[in-house]
Amino acid sequence: MKVLVIGGGAREHALCRSLSLDPEVTSLYCAPGNAGIAEVAELHAVDAMDGAAVARLATELEAGLVVVGPEAPLVAGVADAVRAAGIPCFGPSREAAELEGSKAFAKDVMAAANVPTARSYVCTTPEQIEDALDAFGAPYVVKDDGLAAGKGVVVTEDLAVAREHALSCGRVVIEEFLDGPEVSLFAITDGETVLPLQPAQDFKRALDGDEGPNTGGMGAYSPLPWADPKLVDEVLDSVLQPTVDELRRRGTPFSGLLYAGLAITSRGVRVIEFNARFGDPETQVVLARLRTPLAGVLLGAAEGTLAGLPPLKWRDDAAVTVVVASHNYPDTPRTGDPIDGLDEIAAQDAPHAYVLHAGTRRDGDAVVSAGGRVLSVTATGKDVAQARERAYAAVARIRLDGGQHRTDIAREAAQV
C-alpha cells in the first residue's frame, strides 16, 4: 500500500513513524512534512488546505490511502476532494468535521444523541454574553465557536478576562465548569463500527502546575493508572457510539478519528469537546503503545470495513511525551534557532526514547526551529514512572536557545 499523510507536525510524524513500521506500507509520502518526517517518508510540497491540489498529488503518487492529519483541512473539505478522486481517505467529510469546526454544532449533536456534556449557552451579542457569564459564575469557561488551533478556550476566575475573550469571538459558547481530571479518548470509526483506542491525558497549560496560558499541548502520557478499568467501555456506550449513530442518522456519517475530550466529574463522565482528528500530543503516546499495524486499520475506516477487523492489540508498556517549545511560545514564538542533541538521543536513548518533530525544518546540514511547539520527546517503559524518566533524560540532551518545556508531565501518574 502507498500511503500519503497530509500535515507537518508531531502528530503527523507519529503517524508516519507507525506507518513506516507497518510491513503492508510499501511507499510512504508526507506533504508538506518536516525535518524529522523526512527520515521516514518522502516529502512533497502541497497546500494542505487545497483539496484539489491534495487530490492531484495523491493521484500522481498512486496513493492507496490518504491520511489527513490536521483539523483545518478536514473542516475545509479536503477529505471530500480526495474521495471524489476515487482514493480512500482517512478523515471525516467537511459536514461531519463540523463536530470540531463548530462547538455549537457539537452541542446540538450531543443533545440529540443524549451524550452527557456541560450545560452551555451559545452567544452572539454582548447582552447574551453577560447573561451567560452571570448564570454560570466563576470559574468561567469561554470557547470560541470556531477553530482556534487549541487556543480558543479560556478558563478563568477573572470576569473581565472571560468577558474580553467572549467579546473577541464572533460566536461564543459559554458553559459550566466541569470539575475532575481530564481524559482524551480517541476512536477510529467508519461511520458505523467504533474502535476505541487507549485513553491518554495531556497537559494544556504552558507552565508547571497547570499555570500559564493554554497551549496546543505540552505533553501527554498513557495508560492512566488511576482511571477506572471500565472507562473505555463506558465512554464507547455513552459517548462515542451514540455520536457516530446520530451523525449517520443526520445523513452526515463520520468516518475517521473521533476524539472525545472528557472530564471525569463527581457526577460522572462529561464531554468537554469533540475533535475530528488525532490529538497532538496524545497521538504520540497512544501510537507508541499500539501493536496492531496501523495502515490496515486506517484503510478499514476509510473503506467501511472495520467490523471485519480483529480487536486491536496493545503493548503493556507505558508512554510519555514531553513537548519542547520555542522561545516565547504560545505568544509569538521565535523560529530559526538551531536544534542540537538529536543525534545523541538516537545513539544513546533508542529504542526506548525517540524524538518526533513538530515545528522544524532543514537549514543546510542543521535542523532549526520553525514553529511554537518544536519537538515531542517520546519514551516508553514498563510503567509511567520509567517512561517519564527516559523521556526527561532524552529532553536533557536537547539544546535549543530559549527552548522551554514543562518538568511535571505525568509526575502524579508516575506515583500511582
Short mmCIF file of C-alpha atoms in Angstrom, two decimals:
data_model
loop_
_atom_site.label_atom_id
_atom_site.label_comp_id
_atom_site.label_asym_id
_atom_site.label_seq_id
_atom_site.Cartn_x
_atom_site.Cartn_y
_atom_site.Cartn_z
CA MET A 1 0.00 0.00 0.00
CA LYS A 2 1.18 3.50 -0.87
CA VAL A 3 0.17 6.00 1.84
CA LEU A 4 0.14 9.81 1.74
CA VAL A 5 -0.08 11.69 5.05
CA ILE A 6 -1.16 15.34 4.98
CA GLY A 7 0.34 17.67 7.60
CA GLY A 8 3.65 18.62 9.12
CA GLY A 9 3.52 18.40 12.91
CA ALA A 10 4.49 15.92 15.60
CA ARG A 11 1.12 14.18 15.20
CA GLU A 12 1.94 13.52 11.56
CA HIS A 13 5.46 12.39 12.49
CA ALA A 14 3.91 9.91 14.95
CA LEU A 15 1.54 8.67 12.24
CA CYS A 16 4.36 8.40 9.70
CA ARG A 17 6.60 6.59 12.19
CA SER A 18 3.90 3.98 12.86
CA LEU A 19 3.09 3.63 9.17
CA SER A 20 6.79 3.26 8.30
CA LEU A 21 6.96 0.25 10.67
CA ASP A 22 3.93 -1.40 9.02
CA PRO A 23 5.04 -4.16 6.59
CA GLU A 24 1.96 -3.51 4.43
CA VAL A 25 3.17 0.01 3.59
CA THR A 26 5.40 -0.12 0.53
CA SER A 27 5.75 3.62 -0.06
CA LEU A 28 5.19 6.45 2.43
CA TYR A 29 4.75 10.10 1.48
CA CYS A 30 4.04 13.20 3.54
CA ALA A 31 3.02 16.69 2.44
CA PRO A 32 4.40 19.08 3.47
CA GLY A 33 6.12 17.21 6.35
CA ASN A 34 9.07 18.46 8.39
CA ALA A 35 12.75 17.71 9.03
CA GLY A 36 12.02 14.63 11.15
CA ILE A 37 9.33 13.16 8.92
CA ALA A 38 11.83 13.35 6.03
CA GLU A 39 13.73 10.49 7.68
CA VAL A 40 10.81 8.05 7.29
CA ALA A 41 8.76 9.44 4.38
CA GLU A 42 9.27 11.14 1.02
CA LEU A 43 8.23 14.78 1.34
CA HIS A 44 6.14 16.70 -1.19
CA ALA A 45 5.10 20.34 -1.25
CA VAL A 46 1.36 20.95 -1.17
CA ASP A 47 -1.10 23.46 0.20
CA ALA A 48 -2.85 21.25 2.77
CA MET A 49 -5.95 23.47 2.58
CA ASP A 50 -6.34 22.98 -1.18
CA GLY A 51 -8.42 19.86 -1.68
CA ALA A 52 -7.89 19.78 -5.43
CA ALA A 53 -4.11 20.03 -5.00
CA VAL A 54 -4.07 17.26 -2.37
CA ALA A 55 -6.21 15.01 -4.58
CA ARG A 56 -3.96 15.74 -7.56
CA LEU A 57 -0.83 14.84 -5.58
CA ALA A 58 -2.42 11.64 -4.28
CA THR A 59 -3.35 10.66 -7.83
CA GLU A 60 0.16 11.37 -9.12
CA LEU A 61 1.67 9.26 -6.34
CA GLU A 62 -0.87 6.46 -6.96
CA ALA A 63 -1.68 6.52 -3.25
CA GLY A 64 -3.93 3.74 -1.97
CA LEU A 65 -4.74 5.71 1.19
CA VAL A 66 -4.60 9.37 2.18
CA VAL A 67 -4.49 10.29 5.87
CA VAL A 68 -5.42 13.92 6.66
CA GLY A 69 -3.79 14.92 9.95
CA PRO A 70 -4.82 18.48 10.92
CA GLU A 71 -8.31 19.78 11.61
CA ALA A 72 -8.31 22.83 9.32
CA PRO A 73 -8.05 20.83 6.04
CA LEU A 74 -10.80 18.47 7.26
CA VAL A 75 -13.13 21.35 8.08
CA ALA A 76 -12.26 22.80 4.65
CA GLY A 77 -13.40 19.58 2.93
CA VAL A 78 -10.04 18.17 1.79
CA ALA A 79 -11.12 14.60 2.56
CA ASP A 80 -14.17 15.06 0.29
CA ALA A 81 -11.93 16.12 -2.59
CA VAL A 82 -9.68 13.08 -2.16
CA ARG A 83 -12.66 10.70 -2.04
CA ALA A 84 -14.14 12.39 -5.11
CA ALA A 85 -10.92 11.45 -6.94
CA GLY A 86 -11.61 7.80 -6.10
CA ILE A 87 -8.93 7.44 -3.41
CA PRO A 88 -9.69 6.07 0.07
CA CYS A 89 -9.23 8.80 2.66
CA PHE A 90 -8.94 8.61 6.45
CA GLY A 91 -10.71 11.69 7.73
CA PRO A 92 -14.30 12.93 8.01
CA SER A 93 -16.21 14.91 5.41
CA ARG A 94 -16.48 18.67 5.70
CA GLU A 95 -20.01 18.33 7.09
CA ALA A 96 -19.04 15.73 9.70
CA ALA A 97 -15.89 17.66 10.67
CA GLU A 98 -18.16 20.47 11.89
CA LEU A 99 -18.16 18.41 15.08
CA GLU A 100 -14.83 20.15 15.68
CA GLY A 101 -15.35 23.15 13.42
CA SER A 102 -18.30 24.45 15.45
CA LYS A 103 -18.71 23.90 19.17
CA ALA A 104 -22.34 24.96 18.86
CA PHE A 105 -22.92 22.20 16.27
CA ALA A 106 -21.22 19.68 18.57
CA LYS A 107 -23.50 20.71 21.44
CA ASP A 108 -26.53 20.22 19.18
CA VAL A 109 -25.37 16.73 18.16
CA MET A 110 -24.72 15.79 21.80
CA ALA A 111 -28.17 16.99 22.84
CA ALA A 112 -29.82 14.91 20.10
CA ALA A 113 -27.72 11.84 20.97
CA ASN A 114 -28.24 12.24 24.73
CA VAL A 115 -24.48 12.48 25.28
CA PRO A 116 -23.51 13.85 28.73
CA THR A 117 -21.83 17.26 28.50
CA ALA A 118 -21.65 20.62 30.26
CA ARG A 119 -24.69 22.91 30.26
CA SER A 120 -23.99 25.80 27.91
CA TYR A 121 -25.23 28.89 26.08
CA VAL A 122 -24.37 29.90 22.52
CA CYS A 123 -23.95 33.70 22.48
CA THR A 124 -23.71 36.22 19.64
CA THR A 125 -24.42 39.53 21.43
CA PRO A 126 -22.84 41.34 24.41
CA GLU A 127 -26.13 41.02 26.28
CA GLN A 128 -26.23 37.24 25.82
CA ILE A 129 -22.60 37.02 26.93
CA GLU A 130 -23.30 38.94 30.14
CA ASP A 131 -26.34 36.80 30.92
CA ALA A 132 -24.40 33.55 30.36
CA LEU A 133 -21.41 34.61 32.44
CA ASP A 134 -23.76 35.66 35.22
CA ALA A 135 -25.72 32.40 35.03
CA PHE A 136 -22.69 30.13 35.49
CA GLY A 137 -20.37 32.26 37.59
CA ALA A 138 -16.69 31.54 38.20
CA PRO A 139 -14.67 29.71 37.11
CA TYR A 140 -15.74 30.94 33.68
CA VAL A 141 -15.40 28.64 30.63
CA VAL A 142 -15.46 30.61 27.37
CA LYS A 143 -14.96 28.89 24.00
CA ASP A 144 -14.61 30.41 20.55
CA ASP A 145 -17.18 28.57 18.42
CA GLY A 146 -14.75 28.01 15.54
CA LEU A 147 -11.27 26.56 15.05
CA ALA A 148 -8.56 28.30 17.08
CA ALA A 149 -5.59 25.87 16.95
CA GLY A 150 -6.12 24.77 20.53
CA LYS A 151 -6.04 28.31 21.88
CA GLY A 152 -9.71 29.34 21.63
CA VAL A 153 -10.67 28.28 25.15
CA VAL A 154 -10.29 30.46 28.23
CA VAL A 155 -10.92 29.10 31.73
CA THR A 156 -10.58 31.85 34.32
CA GLU A 157 -11.77 33.13 37.69
CA ASP A 158 -11.47 36.69 36.32
CA LEU A 159 -14.76 38.04 34.93
CA ALA A 160 -13.01 40.77 32.94
CA VAL A 161 -10.73 38.25 31.21
CA ALA A 162 -13.71 35.99 30.43
CA ARG A 163 -15.72 38.91 29.06
CA GLU A 164 -12.81 40.17 26.91
CA HIS A 165 -12.31 36.73 25.32
CA ALA A 166 -16.04 36.27 24.74
CA LEU A 167 -16.37 39.65 23.04
CA SER A 168 -13.39 38.88 20.78
CA CYS A 169 -15.19 35.84 19.32
CA GLY A 170 -17.79 36.16 16.58
CA ARG A 171 -19.90 33.41 18.14
CA VAL A 172 -19.03 32.01 21.54
CA VAL A 173 -20.04 29.06 23.70
CA ILE A 174 -20.12 29.77 27.44
CA GLU A 175 -20.58 26.74 29.66
CA GLU A 176 -20.49 25.46 33.20
CA PHE A 177 -17.10 24.48 34.62
CA LEU A 178 -16.54 20.72 34.83
CA ASP A 179 -14.59 19.52 37.86
CA GLY A 180 -12.32 16.47 37.87
CA PRO A 181 -9.40 15.15 35.81
CA GLU A 182 -9.46 15.32 32.02
CA VAL A 183 -9.01 12.37 29.69
CA SER A 184 -8.56 12.13 25.92
CA LEU A 185 -10.11 9.09 24.27
CA PHE A 186 -9.70 8.51 20.53
CA ALA A 187 -11.84 6.19 18.44
CA ILE A 188 -11.38 5.04 14.86
CA THR A 189 -14.71 4.72 13.08
CA ASP A 190 -16.06 4.03 9.60
CA GLY A 191 -19.38 5.69 10.40
CA GLU A 192 -20.90 2.57 11.97
CA THR A 193 -18.32 0.48 13.80
CA VAL A 194 -16.37 2.32 16.51
CA LEU A 195 -12.94 1.09 17.69
CA PRO A 196 -11.82 2.95 20.81
CA LEU A 197 -8.08 3.37 21.36
CA GLN A 198 -6.37 3.55 24.75
CA PRO A 199 -7.00 6.69 26.84
CA ALA A 200 -4.37 9.36 27.40
CA GLN A 201 -4.05 12.54 29.42
CA ASP A 202 -2.49 15.71 28.06
CA PHE A 203 -1.31 18.95 29.67
CA LYS A 204 -2.69 22.10 28.08
CA ARG A 205 -1.16 24.87 30.20
CA ALA A 206 2.26 26.26 29.31
CA LEU A 207 3.83 26.10 32.77
CA ASP A 208 4.35 23.61 35.58
CA GLY A 209 1.46 23.13 37.97
CA ASP A 210 -1.04 23.85 35.17
CA GLU A 211 -0.19 27.54 35.31
CA GLY A 212 0.13 29.98 32.43
CA PRO A 213 -1.79 30.29 29.16
CA ASN A 214 -3.45 27.49 27.23
CA THR A 215 -1.35 25.88 24.51
CA GLY A 216 -1.82 23.20 21.89
CA GLY A 217 -0.48 20.74 24.49
CA MET A 218 2.83 20.44 26.37
CA GLY A 219 2.96 16.69 26.99
CA ALA A 220 0.93 13.52 27.49
CA TYR A 221 1.02 10.00 28.89
CA SER A 222 -0.78 6.68 28.53
CA PRO A 223 -2.11 4.48 30.12
CA LEU A 224 -3.87 6.15 33.04
CA PRO A 225 -3.05 4.08 36.15
CA TRP A 226 -5.65 5.97 38.22
CA ALA A 227 -8.58 5.54 35.81
CA ASP A 228 -11.47 3.10 36.17
CA PRO A 229 -10.73 -0.01 34.03
CA LYS A 230 -14.31 0.21 32.71
CA LEU A 231 -13.83 3.81 31.46
CA VAL A 232 -13.30 2.95 27.79
CA ASP A 233 -16.37 0.70 27.59
CA GLU A 234 -18.47 3.30 29.40
CA VAL A 235 -17.42 6.10 27.04
CA LEU A 236 -17.95 3.88 23.99
CA ASP A 237 -21.53 3.20 25.12
CA SER A 238 -22.49 6.66 26.36
CA VAL A 239 -20.50 9.00 24.11
CA LEU A 240 -18.72 7.58 21.07
CA GLN A 241 -21.27 5.17 19.58
CA PRO A 242 -24.28 7.49 20.16
CA THR A 243 -22.44 10.38 18.48
CA VAL A 244 -21.47 8.30 15.45
CA ASP A 245 -25.03 6.95 15.22
CA GLU A 246 -26.52 10.46 15.42
CA LEU A 247 -24.28 11.81 12.65
CA ARG A 248 -25.18 8.87 10.43
CA ARG A 249 -28.87 9.47 11.18
CA ARG A 250 -28.45 13.08 10.02
CA GLY A 251 -27.03 11.91 6.68
CA THR A 252 -23.51 13.12 7.51
CA PRO A 253 -21.74 9.91 8.59
CA PHE A 254 -18.45 10.43 10.43
CA SER A 255 -15.54 8.25 9.31
CA GLY A 256 -12.03 8.85 10.58
CA LEU A 257 -10.79 9.70 14.06
CA LEU A 258 -13.33 10.83 16.63
CA TYR A 259 -11.60 12.42 19.63
CA ALA A 260 -13.57 12.87 22.84
CA GLY A 261 -12.12 15.27 25.39
CA LEU A 262 -13.64 14.17 28.67
CA ALA A 263 -13.92 15.35 32.26
CA ILE A 264 -14.28 12.67 34.92
CA THR A 265 -16.54 14.70 37.23
CA SER A 266 -18.13 13.96 40.58
CA ARG A 267 -21.36 13.38 38.62
CA GLY A 268 -19.80 11.04 36.05
CA VAL A 269 -18.14 11.36 32.64
CA ARG A 270 -18.90 14.57 30.69
CA VAL A 271 -17.74 15.58 27.21
CA ILE A 272 -15.71 18.79 27.19
CA GLU A 273 -15.26 18.84 23.42
CA PHE A 274 -15.01 16.73 20.28
CA ASN A 275 -12.21 16.86 17.76
CA ALA A 276 -12.31 15.34 14.30
CA ARG A 277 -8.70 14.13 14.12
CA PHE A 278 -5.87 12.62 16.13
CA GLY A 279 -4.92 14.86 19.06
CA ASP A 280 -1.45 16.31 19.49
CA PRO A 281 0.42 15.37 21.74
CA GLU A 282 -1.76 12.40 22.80
CA THR A 283 -1.22 10.63 19.45
CA GLN A 284 2.48 10.40 20.24
CA VAL A 285 1.85 8.22 23.31
CA VAL A 286 -1.18 6.26 22.07
CA LEU A 287 0.55 5.12 18.88
CA ALA A 288 3.70 4.26 20.85
CA ARG A 289 1.58 1.61 22.62
CA LEU A 290 -0.36 0.24 19.62
CA ARG A 291 0.86 -3.20 18.48
CA THR A 292 -1.65 -3.66 15.65
CA PRO A 293 -0.20 -2.41 12.32
CA LEU A 294 -1.77 0.98 11.65
CA ALA A 295 -2.34 1.13 7.88
CA GLY A 296 -4.94 -1.65 7.72
CA VAL A 297 -7.00 -0.08 10.50
CA LEU A 298 -7.00 3.36 8.86
CA LEU A 299 -7.88 1.80 5.49
CA GLY A 300 -10.69 -0.16 7.15
CA ALA A 301 -12.16 3.10 8.43
CA ALA A 302 -11.81 4.71 5.00
CA GLU A 303 -13.44 1.77 3.20
CA GLY A 304 -16.15 0.93 5.76
CA THR A 305 -14.78 -2.49 6.72
CA LEU A 306 -13.83 -2.04 10.39
CA ALA A 307 -16.37 -4.63 11.55
CA GLY A 308 -14.32 -7.35 9.87
CA LEU A 309 -11.04 -6.49 11.60
CA PRO A 310 -9.73 -8.36 14.66
CA PRO A 311 -9.56 -6.49 18.01
CA LEU A 312 -6.73 -4.02 18.41
CA LYS A 313 -3.64 -5.25 20.27
CA TRP A 314 -1.74 -3.08 22.76
CA ARG A 315 1.67 -3.16 24.39
CA ASP A 316 1.77 -3.36 28.17
CA ASP A 317 4.35 -0.55 28.16
CA ALA A 318 3.52 2.98 29.21
CA ALA A 319 4.48 6.00 27.11
CA VAL A 320 5.24 9.62 28.00
CA THR A 321 5.86 12.54 25.64
CA VAL A 322 7.31 15.93 26.62
CA VAL A 323 6.95 18.89 24.25
CA VAL A 324 9.95 21.17 23.77
CA ALA A 325 8.66 24.58 22.66
CA SER A 326 10.41 27.62 21.27
CA HIS A 327 11.17 30.91 22.98
CA ASN A 328 8.02 32.95 23.73
CA TYR A 329 5.54 30.16 22.93
CA PRO A 330 2.48 30.31 22.98
CA ASP A 331 2.64 34.02 22.11
CA THR A 332 4.73 34.89 19.05
CA PRO A 333 7.36 32.15 19.03
CA ARG A 334 10.88 32.76 17.81
CA THR A 335 11.95 30.50 14.94
CA GLY A 336 15.19 29.73 13.12
CA ASP A 337 17.14 28.59 16.20
CA PRO A 338 19.45 25.56 15.67
CA ILE A 339 18.47 22.33 17.45
CA ASP A 340 21.30 20.16 18.79
CA GLY A 341 21.31 16.85 20.63
CA LEU A 342 19.08 14.87 18.25
CA ASP A 343 21.93 12.56 17.19
CA GLU A 344 22.83 11.92 20.83
CA ILE A 345 19.30 10.76 21.60
CA ALA A 346 19.28 8.48 18.57
CA ALA A 347 22.64 7.00 19.62
CA GLN A 348 22.12 6.70 23.39
CA ASP A 349 18.40 6.51 24.14
CA ALA A 350 16.90 4.49 21.28
CA PRO A 351 14.80 2.43 21.03
CA HIS A 352 13.12 3.37 24.32
CA ALA A 353 13.19 7.11 23.61
CA TYR A 354 12.94 8.99 20.33
CA VAL A 355 12.13 12.44 19.00
CA LEU A 356 9.06 13.34 16.95
CA HIS A 357 9.43 16.62 15.11
CA ALA A 358 6.74 19.31 15.12
CA GLY A 359 7.94 22.79 14.10
CA THR A 360 11.27 22.01 12.43
CA ARG A 361 12.93 22.45 9.07
CA ARG A 362 16.28 21.79 7.43
CA ASP A 363 18.70 24.66 7.01
CA GLY A 364 21.66 23.15 5.18
CA ASP A 365 23.02 20.43 7.46
CA ALA A 366 21.29 21.87 10.51
CA VAL A 367 17.79 21.30 11.89
CA VAL A 368 16.23 24.57 13.08
CA SER A 369 13.02 25.54 14.84
CA ALA A 370 10.12 26.52 12.59
CA GLY A 371 7.15 26.84 14.93
CA GLY A 372 5.92 27.16 18.50
CA ARG A 373 5.95 23.52 19.52
CA VAL A 374 9.23 22.22 18.15
CA LEU A 375 9.72 18.62 19.31
CA SER A 376 7.82 15.85 21.11
CA VAL A 377 10.36 13.76 23.00
CA THR A 378 8.68 10.38 23.48
CA ALA A 379 9.68 7.38 25.58
CA THR A 380 8.27 4.02 26.62
CA GLY A 381 8.85 1.98 29.78
CA LYS A 382 7.43 -0.80 31.91
CA ASP A 383 5.30 1.80 33.72
CA VAL A 384 4.63 5.55 33.63
CA ALA A 385 7.50 6.24 36.05
CA GLN A 386 10.11 4.55 33.86
CA ALA A 387 8.73 6.06 30.64
CA ARG A 388 8.78 9.51 32.28
CA GLU A 389 12.36 9.05 33.49
CA ARG A 390 13.50 8.05 29.99
CA ALA A 391 11.64 10.92 28.33
CA TYR A 392 13.21 13.57 30.57
CA ALA A 393 16.67 12.00 30.22
CA ALA A 394 16.31 12.48 26.46
CA VAL A 395 14.90 16.01 26.85
CA ALA A 396 18.04 16.92 28.81
CA ARG A 397 20.13 16.25 25.70
CA ILE A 398 18.19 18.80 23.59
CA ARG A 399 19.89 22.15 23.09
CA LEU A 400 17.63 24.88 21.72
CA ASP A 401 18.29 28.53 22.54
CA GLY A 402 15.30 29.82 24.52
CA GLY A 403 13.66 26.39 24.43
CA GLN A 404 11.15 25.58 27.16
CA HIS A 405 9.34 22.53 28.50
CA ARG A 406 7.27 21.55 31.49
CA THR A 407 9.06 19.48 34.13
CA ASP A 408 5.93 17.90 35.64
CA ILE A 409 4.43 15.90 32.76
CA ALA A 410 2.97 12.64 34.19
CA ARG A 411 4.58 13.32 37.59
CA GLU A 412 1.47 12.48 39.61
CA ALA A 413 0.60 9.46 37.46
CA ALA A 414 4.12 8.11 37.96
CA GLN A 415 3.46 7.98 41.70
CA VAL A 416 0.21 5.97 41.46
#
